[in-house]
CSV table of C-alpha atoms in Angstrom, one decimal:
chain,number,residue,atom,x,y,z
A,13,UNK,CA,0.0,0.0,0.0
A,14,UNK,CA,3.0,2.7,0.6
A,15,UNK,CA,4.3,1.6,-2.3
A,16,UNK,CA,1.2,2.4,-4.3
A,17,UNK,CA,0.5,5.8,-2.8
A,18,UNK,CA,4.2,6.4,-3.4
A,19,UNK,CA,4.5,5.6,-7.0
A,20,UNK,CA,0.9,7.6,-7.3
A,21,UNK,CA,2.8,10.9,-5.7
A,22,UNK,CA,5.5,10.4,-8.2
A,23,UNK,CA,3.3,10.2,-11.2
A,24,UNK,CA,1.1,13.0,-10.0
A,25,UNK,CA,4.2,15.2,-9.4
A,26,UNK,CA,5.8,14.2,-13.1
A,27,UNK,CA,2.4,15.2,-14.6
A,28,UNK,CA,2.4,18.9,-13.2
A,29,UNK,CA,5.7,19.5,-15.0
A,30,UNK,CA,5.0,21.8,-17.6
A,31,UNK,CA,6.1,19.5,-20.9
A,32,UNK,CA,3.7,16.5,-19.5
A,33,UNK,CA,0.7,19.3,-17.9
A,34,UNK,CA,-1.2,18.7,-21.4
A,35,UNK,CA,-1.5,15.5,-23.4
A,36,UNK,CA,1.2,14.3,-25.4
A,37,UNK,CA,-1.0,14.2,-28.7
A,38,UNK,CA,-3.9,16.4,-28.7
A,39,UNK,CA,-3.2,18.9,-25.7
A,40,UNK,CA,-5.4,18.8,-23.8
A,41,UNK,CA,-4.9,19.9,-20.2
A,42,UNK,CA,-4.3,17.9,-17.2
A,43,UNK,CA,-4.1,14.2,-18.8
A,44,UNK,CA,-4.6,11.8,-16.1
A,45,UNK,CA,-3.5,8.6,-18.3
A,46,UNK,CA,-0.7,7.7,-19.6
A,47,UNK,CA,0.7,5.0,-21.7
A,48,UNK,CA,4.0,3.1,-19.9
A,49,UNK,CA,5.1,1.5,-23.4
A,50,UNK,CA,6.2,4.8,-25.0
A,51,UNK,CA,6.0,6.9,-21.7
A,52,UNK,CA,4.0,9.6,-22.3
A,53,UNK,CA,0.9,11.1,-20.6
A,54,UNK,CA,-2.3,11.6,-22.8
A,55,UNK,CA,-5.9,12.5,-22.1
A,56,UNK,CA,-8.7,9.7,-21.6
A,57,UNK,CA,-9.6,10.3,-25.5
A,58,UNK,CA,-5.7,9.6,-26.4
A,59,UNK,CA,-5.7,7.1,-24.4
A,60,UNK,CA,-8.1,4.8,-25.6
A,61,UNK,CA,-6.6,5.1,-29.4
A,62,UNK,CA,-3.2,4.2,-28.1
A,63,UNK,CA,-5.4,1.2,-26.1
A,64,UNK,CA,-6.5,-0.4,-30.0
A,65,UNK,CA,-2.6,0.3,-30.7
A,66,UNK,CA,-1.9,-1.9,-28.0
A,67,UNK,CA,-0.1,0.9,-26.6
A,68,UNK,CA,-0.4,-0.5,-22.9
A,69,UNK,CA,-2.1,2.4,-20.7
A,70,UNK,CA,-3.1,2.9,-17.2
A,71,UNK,CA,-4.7,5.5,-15.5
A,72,UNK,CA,-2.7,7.6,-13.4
A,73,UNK,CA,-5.0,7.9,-9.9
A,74,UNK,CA,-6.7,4.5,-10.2
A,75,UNK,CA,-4.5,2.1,-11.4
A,76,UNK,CA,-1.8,0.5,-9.8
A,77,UNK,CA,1.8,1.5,-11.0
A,78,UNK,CA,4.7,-1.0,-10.5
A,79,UNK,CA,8.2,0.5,-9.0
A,80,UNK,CA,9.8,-0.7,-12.6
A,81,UNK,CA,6.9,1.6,-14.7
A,82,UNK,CA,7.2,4.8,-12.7
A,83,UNK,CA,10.7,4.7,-12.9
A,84,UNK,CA,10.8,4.3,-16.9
A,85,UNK,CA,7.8,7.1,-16.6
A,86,UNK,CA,10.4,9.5,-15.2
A,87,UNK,CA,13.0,9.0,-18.2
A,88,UNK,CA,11.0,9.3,-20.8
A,89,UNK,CA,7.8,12.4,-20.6
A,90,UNK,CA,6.3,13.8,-23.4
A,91,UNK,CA,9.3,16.1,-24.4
A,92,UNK,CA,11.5,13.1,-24.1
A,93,UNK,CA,9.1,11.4,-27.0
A,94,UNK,CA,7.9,14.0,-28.6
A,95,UNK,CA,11.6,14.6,-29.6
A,96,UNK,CA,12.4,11.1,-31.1
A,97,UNK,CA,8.5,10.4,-32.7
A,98,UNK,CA,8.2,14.4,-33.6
A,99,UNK,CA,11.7,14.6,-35.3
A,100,UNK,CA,10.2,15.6,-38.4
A,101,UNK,CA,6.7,16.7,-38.8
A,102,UNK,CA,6.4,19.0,-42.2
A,103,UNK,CA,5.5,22.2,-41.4
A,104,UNK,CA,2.5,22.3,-43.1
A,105,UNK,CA,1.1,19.0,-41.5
A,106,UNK,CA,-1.8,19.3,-39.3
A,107,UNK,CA,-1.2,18.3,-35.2
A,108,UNK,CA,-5.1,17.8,-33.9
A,109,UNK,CA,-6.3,19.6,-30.9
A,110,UNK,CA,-8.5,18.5,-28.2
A,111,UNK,CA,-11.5,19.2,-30.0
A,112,UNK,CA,-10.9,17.9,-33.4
A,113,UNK,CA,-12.7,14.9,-34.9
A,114,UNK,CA,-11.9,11.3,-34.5
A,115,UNK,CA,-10.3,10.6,-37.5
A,116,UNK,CA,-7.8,13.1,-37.0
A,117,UNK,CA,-6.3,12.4,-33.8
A,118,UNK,CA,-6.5,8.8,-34.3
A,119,UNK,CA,-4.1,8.8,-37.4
A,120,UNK,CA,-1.8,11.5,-36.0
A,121,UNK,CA,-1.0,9.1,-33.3
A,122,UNK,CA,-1.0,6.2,-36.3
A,123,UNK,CA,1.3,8.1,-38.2
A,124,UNK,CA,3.6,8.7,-35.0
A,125,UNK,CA,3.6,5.8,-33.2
A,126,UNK,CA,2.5,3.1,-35.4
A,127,UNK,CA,4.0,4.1,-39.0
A,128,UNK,CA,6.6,6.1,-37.4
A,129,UNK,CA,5.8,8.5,-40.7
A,130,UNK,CA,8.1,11.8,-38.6
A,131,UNK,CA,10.9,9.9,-36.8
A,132,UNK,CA,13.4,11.6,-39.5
A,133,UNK,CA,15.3,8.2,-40.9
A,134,UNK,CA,13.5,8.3,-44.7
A,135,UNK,CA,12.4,12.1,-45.1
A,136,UNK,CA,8.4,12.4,-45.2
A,137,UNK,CA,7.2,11.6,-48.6
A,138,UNK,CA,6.6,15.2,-50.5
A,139,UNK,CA,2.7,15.8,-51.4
A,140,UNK,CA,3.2,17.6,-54.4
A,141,UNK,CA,1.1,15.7,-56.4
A,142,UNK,CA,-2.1,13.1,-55.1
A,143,UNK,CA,-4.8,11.8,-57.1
A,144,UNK,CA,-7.4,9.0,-56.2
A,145,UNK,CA,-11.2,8.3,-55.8
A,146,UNK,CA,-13.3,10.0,-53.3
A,147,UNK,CA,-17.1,9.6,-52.5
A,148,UNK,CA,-18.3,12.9,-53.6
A,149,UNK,CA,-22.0,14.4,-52.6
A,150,UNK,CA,-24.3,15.7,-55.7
A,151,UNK,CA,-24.9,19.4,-55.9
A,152,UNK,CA,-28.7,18.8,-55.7
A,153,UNK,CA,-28.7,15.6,-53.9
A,154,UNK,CA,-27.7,13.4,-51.4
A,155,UNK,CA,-26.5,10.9,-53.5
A,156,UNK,CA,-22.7,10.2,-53.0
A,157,UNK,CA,-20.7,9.2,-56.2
A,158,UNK,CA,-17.4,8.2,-56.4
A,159,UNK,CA,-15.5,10.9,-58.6
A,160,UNK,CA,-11.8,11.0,-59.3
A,161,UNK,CA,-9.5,13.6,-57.6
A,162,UNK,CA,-6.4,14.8,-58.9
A,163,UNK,CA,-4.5,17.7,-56.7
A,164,UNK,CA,-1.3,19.7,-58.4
A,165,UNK,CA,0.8,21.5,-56.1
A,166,UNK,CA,2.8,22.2,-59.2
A,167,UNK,CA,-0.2,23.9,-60.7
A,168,UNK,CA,-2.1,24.9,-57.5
A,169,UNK,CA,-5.1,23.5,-58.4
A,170,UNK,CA,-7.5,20.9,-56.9
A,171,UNK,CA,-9.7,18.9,-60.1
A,172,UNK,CA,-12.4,16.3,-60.1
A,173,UNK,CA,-13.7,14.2,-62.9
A,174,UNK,CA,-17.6,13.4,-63.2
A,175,UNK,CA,-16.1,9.9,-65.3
A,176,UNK,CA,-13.2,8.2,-65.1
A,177,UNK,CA,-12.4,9.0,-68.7
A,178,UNK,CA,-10.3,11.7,-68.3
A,179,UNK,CA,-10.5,12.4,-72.0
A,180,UNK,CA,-13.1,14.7,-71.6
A,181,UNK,CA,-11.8,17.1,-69.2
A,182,UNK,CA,-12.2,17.8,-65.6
A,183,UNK,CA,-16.1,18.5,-64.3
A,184,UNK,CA,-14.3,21.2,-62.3
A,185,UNK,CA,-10.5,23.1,-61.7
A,186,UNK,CA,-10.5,24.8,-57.9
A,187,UNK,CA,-7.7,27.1,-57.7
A,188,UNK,CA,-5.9,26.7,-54.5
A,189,UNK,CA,-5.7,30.3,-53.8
A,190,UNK,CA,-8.8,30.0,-52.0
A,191,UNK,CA,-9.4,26.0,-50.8
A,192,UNK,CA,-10.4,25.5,-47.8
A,193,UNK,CA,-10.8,21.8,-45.9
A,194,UNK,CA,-12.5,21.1,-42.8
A,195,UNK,CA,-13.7,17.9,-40.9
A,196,UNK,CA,-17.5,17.6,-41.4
A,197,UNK,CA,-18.2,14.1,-39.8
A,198,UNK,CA,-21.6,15.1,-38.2
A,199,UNK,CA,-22.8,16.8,-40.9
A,200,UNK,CA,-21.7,14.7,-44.0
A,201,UNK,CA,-23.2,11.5,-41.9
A,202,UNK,CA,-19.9,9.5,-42.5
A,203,UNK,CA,-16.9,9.9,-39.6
A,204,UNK,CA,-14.3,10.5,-42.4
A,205,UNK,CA,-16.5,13.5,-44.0
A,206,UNK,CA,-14.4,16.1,-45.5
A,207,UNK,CA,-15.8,19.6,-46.7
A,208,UNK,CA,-14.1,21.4,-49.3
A,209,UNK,CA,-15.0,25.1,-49.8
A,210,UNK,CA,-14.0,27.5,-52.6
A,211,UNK,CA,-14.8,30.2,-54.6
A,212,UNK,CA,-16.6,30.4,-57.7
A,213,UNK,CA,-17.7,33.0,-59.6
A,214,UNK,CA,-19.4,35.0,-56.7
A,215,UNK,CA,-20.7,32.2,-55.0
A,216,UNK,CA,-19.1,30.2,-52.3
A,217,UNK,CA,-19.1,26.3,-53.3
A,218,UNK,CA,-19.1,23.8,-51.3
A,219,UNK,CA,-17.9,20.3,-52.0
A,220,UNK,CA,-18.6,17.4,-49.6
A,221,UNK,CA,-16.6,14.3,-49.6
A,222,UNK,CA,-15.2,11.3,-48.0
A,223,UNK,CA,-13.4,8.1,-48.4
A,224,UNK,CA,-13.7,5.1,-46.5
A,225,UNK,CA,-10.0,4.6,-45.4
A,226,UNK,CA,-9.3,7.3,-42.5
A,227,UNK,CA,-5.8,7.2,-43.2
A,228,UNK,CA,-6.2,8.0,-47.0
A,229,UNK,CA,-9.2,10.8,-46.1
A,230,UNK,CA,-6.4,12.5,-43.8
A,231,UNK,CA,-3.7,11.6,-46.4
A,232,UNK,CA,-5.8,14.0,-48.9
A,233,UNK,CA,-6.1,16.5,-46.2
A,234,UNK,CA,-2.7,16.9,-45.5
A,235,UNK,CA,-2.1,16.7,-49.2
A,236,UNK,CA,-4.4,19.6,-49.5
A,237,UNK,CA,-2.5,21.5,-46.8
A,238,UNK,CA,0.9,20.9,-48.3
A,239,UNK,CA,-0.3,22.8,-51.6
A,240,UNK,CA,-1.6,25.6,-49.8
A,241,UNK,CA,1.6,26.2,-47.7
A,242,UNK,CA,3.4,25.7,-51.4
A,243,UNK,CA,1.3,28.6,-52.1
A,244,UNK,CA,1.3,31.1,-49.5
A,245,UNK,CA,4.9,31.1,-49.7
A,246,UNK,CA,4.9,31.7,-53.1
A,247,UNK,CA,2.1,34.6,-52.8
A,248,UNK,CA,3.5,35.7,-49.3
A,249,UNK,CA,7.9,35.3,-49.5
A,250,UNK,CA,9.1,37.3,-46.8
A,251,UNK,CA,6.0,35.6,-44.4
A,252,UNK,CA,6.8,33.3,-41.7
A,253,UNK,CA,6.0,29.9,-40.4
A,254,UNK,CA,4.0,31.8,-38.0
A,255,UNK,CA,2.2,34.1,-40.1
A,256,UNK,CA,1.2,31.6,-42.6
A,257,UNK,CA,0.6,28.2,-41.1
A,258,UNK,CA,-2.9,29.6,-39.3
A,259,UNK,CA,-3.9,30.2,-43.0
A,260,UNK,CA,-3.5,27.5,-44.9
A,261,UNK,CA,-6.9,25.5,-43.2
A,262,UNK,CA,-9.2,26.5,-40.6
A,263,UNK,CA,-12.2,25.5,-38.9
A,264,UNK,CA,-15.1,27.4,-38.6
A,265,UNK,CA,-15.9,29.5,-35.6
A,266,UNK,CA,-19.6,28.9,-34.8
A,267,UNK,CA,-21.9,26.8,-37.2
A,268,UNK,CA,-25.3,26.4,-36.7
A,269,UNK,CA,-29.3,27.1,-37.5
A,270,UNK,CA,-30.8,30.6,-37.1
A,271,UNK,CA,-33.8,31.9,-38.3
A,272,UNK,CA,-33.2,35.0,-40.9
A,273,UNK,CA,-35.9,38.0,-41.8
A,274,UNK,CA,-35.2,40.4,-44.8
A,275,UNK,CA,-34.2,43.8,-45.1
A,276,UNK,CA,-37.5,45.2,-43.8
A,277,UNK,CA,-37.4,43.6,-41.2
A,278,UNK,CA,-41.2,42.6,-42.0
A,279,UNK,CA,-40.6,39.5,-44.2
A,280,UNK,CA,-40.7,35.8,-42.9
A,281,UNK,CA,-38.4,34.5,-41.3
A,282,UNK,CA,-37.2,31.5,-42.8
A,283,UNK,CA,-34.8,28.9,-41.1
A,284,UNK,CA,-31.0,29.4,-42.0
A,285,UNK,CA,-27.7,27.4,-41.6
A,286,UNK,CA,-24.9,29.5,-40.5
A,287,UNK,CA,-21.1,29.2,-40.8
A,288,UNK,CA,-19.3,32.2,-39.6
A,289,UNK,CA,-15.7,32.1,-41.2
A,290,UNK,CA,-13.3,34.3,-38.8
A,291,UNK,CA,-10.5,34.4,-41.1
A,292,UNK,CA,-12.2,35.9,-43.8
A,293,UNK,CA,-14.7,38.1,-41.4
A,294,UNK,CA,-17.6,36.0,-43.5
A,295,UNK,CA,-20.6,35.4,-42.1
A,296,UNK,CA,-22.6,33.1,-44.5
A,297,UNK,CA,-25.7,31.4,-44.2
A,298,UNK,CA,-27.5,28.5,-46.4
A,299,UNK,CA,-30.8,27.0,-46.9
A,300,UNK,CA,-29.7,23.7,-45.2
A,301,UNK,CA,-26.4,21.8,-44.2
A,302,UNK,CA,-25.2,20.4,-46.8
A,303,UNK,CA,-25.4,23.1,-50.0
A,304,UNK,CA,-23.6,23.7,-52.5
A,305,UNK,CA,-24.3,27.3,-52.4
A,306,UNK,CA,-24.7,29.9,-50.3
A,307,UNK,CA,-27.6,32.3,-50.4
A,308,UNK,CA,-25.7,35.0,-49.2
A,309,UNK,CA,-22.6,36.8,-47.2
A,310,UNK,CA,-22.4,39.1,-44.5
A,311,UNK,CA,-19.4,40.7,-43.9
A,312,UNK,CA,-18.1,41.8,-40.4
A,313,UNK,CA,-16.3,44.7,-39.7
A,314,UNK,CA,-15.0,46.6,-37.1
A,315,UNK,CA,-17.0,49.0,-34.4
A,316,UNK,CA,-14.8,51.8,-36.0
A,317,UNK,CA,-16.1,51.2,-39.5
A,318,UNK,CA,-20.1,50.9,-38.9
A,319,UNK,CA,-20.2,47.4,-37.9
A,320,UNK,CA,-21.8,46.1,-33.9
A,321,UNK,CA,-23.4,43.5,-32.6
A,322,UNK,CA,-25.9,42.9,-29.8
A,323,UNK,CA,-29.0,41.2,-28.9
A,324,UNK,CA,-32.5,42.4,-29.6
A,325,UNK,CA,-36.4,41.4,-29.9
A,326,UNK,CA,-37.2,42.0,-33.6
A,327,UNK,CA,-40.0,44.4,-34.9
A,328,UNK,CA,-42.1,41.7,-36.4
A,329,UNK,CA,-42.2,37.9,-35.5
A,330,UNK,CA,-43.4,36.5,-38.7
A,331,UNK,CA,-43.1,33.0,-39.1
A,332,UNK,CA,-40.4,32.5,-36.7
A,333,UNK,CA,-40.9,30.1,-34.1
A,334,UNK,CA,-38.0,31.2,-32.0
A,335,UNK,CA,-37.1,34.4,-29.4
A,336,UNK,CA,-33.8,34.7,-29.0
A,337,UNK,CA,-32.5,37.2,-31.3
A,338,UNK,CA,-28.8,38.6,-32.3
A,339,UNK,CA,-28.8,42.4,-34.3
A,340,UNK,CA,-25.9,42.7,-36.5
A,341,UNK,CA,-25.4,46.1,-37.9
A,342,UNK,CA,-23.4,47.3,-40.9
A,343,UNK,CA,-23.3,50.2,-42.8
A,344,UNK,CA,-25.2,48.8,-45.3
A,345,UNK,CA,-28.1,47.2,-43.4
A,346,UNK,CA,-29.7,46.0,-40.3
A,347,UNK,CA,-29.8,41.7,-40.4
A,348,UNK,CA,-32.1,40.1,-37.4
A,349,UNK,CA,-31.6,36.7,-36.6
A,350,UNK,CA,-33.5,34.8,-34.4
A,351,UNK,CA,-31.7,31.4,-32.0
A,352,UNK,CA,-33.7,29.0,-30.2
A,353,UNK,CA,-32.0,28.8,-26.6
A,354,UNK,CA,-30.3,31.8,-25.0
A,355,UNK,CA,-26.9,29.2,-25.2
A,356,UNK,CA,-27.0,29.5,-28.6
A,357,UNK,CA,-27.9,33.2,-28.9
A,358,UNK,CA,-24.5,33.7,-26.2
A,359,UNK,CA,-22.5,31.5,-28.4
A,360,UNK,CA,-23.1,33.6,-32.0
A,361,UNK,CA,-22.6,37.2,-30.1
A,362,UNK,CA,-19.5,35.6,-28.6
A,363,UNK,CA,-18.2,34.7,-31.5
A,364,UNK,CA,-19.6,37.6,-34.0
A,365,UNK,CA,-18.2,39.9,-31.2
A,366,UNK,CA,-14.5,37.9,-31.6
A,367,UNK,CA,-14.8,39.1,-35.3
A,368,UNK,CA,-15.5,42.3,-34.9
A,369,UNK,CA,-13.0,43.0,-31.7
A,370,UNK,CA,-9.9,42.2,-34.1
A,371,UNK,CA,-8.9,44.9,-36.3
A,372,UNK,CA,-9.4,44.6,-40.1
A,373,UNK,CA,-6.1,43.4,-42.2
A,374,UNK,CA,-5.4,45.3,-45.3
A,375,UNK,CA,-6.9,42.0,-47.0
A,376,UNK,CA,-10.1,42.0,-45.3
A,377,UNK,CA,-10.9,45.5,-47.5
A,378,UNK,CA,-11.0,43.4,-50.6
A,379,UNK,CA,-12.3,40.7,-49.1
A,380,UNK,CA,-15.0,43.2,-48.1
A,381,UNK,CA,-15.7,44.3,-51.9
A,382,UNK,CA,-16.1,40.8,-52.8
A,383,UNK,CA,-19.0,40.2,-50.1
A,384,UNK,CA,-22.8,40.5,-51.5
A,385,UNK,CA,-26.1,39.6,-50.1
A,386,UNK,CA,-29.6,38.3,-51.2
A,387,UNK,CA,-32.8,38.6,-49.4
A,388,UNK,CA,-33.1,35.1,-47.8
């Protein structure tokens, strides 16, 4: 029994240093498990991937730790591993946080542990070019159809064939300028959902896709990031790592349904779904989940420039079935949107308010001239 408390003091102790405080492979904060193979300390979530890697793991408070495992524990620690299993991660490869999807953290910790894909002995095979067959959504339907991918760093461009003859031409050629991919699992209905945004024309398109091996569906996502890092430091030279690695992929800030009237203020209001893109100071709302197209695009500026945000009760409840309702202002126009819970109202004005708090970039003024609405 003194042993056991003992060797539980030690491992609590070794887990408040700061390089074990957060989990070895997705960061979040105070892991409590840890996995005495490698000797590293990872959250419950980690820990239960490194479990089906038969990775042996044990809980740090409840289990009982042998003299031989807390001693091995003290010479290794994240930093320890992270160094030999972390030697070379490209830059533009993406390290999952705490609240990314399945798929992602499951094969980063593949790809470390298992594959040893970064342990710097064969250099990490470039992405420069990647082509396969992905299940691809139809613009009008739900159908999913496989469809043939080819991406071009070389080129910067992303294409996709409606046949496999490729004789007659792409359906589609997506510059990478402005690619975006993002983990959809909930959404798409499939846990290795991808969605693929662009632009087109003056719309925002929206591809949804997914393949059924989780290591080739992350495979095309960091193939994806590759080329946009490729070109960002071609369209950015002097940036740095810093500057550009935020840009190349992002997630969305807030996503979700609201109810939408028109400029009067006096039409129906019809439900929405909303994805508020930070990066570009977008917001951008649908008729449902999954569409190829938007219906429209506010932009959000800064107090300084016309723009707030704040709760209200609208002038006229027609049609809409729910009361909690979020005012954004801009120069142009009034928009009044309506959420059903008062969480959900908090959550947009949080996030609308973290938009408009940061001061515009010299490229948010053109990507302001590129922003239209329509009514509904």
């Amino acid at each position: 029994m003194a042993n056991r408390e003992r060797n539980k003091k030690i491992l609590l102790e070794l887990v408040k240093q700061p390089d074990n405080s957060t989990c070895a492979d997705c960061g979040a904060p105070d892991p409590d498990w840890a996995s005495y193979k490698l000797g590293v300390f990872v959250c419950l979530n980690c820990s239960g991937i490194h479990r089906n890697l038969s990775s042996r793991v044990k809980s740090i408070k409840l289990d009982f730790w042998e003299d031989a495992l807390v001693e091995f524990m003290k010479s290794k620690g994240n930093a320890n591993v992270r160094a030999q299993y972390e030697k070379a991660v490209p830059v533009y490869y993406y390290r999952p946080q705490q609240k990314d999807c399945a798929v992602l953290r499951e094969q980063w910790i593949r790809a470390k542990y298992e594959r040893m894909e970064f342990i710097g002995d064969t250099k990490y095979p470039p992405l420069c070019f990647h082509e396969g067959m992905l299940w691809k959504k139809g613009k009008e339907n739900m159908q999913f159809l496989q469809r043939k991918f080819v991406l071009s760093e070389r080129e910067f461009t992303l294409s996709y064939y409606n046949k496999e003859d490729e004789t007659k031409g792409p359906k589609a050629v997506i510059s990478i300028k402005d690619l975006n991919a993002t983990f959809q699992p909930e959404r798409i209905g499939h846990p290795h959902g991808l969605q693929l945004t662009y632009q087109e024309d003056n719309h925002i398109r929206n591809l949804y896709v997914y393949h059924e091996s989780p290591e080739e569906i992350v495979t095309w996502y960091n193939a994806i990031r590759a080329a946009r890092y490729a070109y960002l430091k071609t369209a950015y030279p002097t940036g740095s790592n810093e500057e550009l690695i935020p840009k190349i992929t992002r997630n969305y800030l807030k996503e979700g349904f609201m109810e939408k009237t028109g400029p009067l203020q006096k039409e129906t209001f019809k439900k929405r779904w909303f994805i508020l893109d930070s990066q570009d100071r977008k917001l951008l709302y649908f008729k449902g989940q999954l569409d190829a197209e938007e219906l429209g695009v506010v932009f959000i500026g800064t107090e300084s420039n016309g723009y707030s945000v704040k709760e209200c009760v609208p002038k006229n409840a027609r049609g809409n079935k729910w009361k909690c309702g979020v005012l954004v202002e801009t120069p142009e126009r009034q928009f009044v949107f309506m959420c059903e819970q008062e969480r959900e109202q908090k959550e947009w004005l949080d996030a609308l308010r973290q938009v408009l708090f940061r001061p515009m970039a010299p490229q948010d003024y053109t990507s302001k001239q590129a922003c239209y609405s329509r009514k509904n």
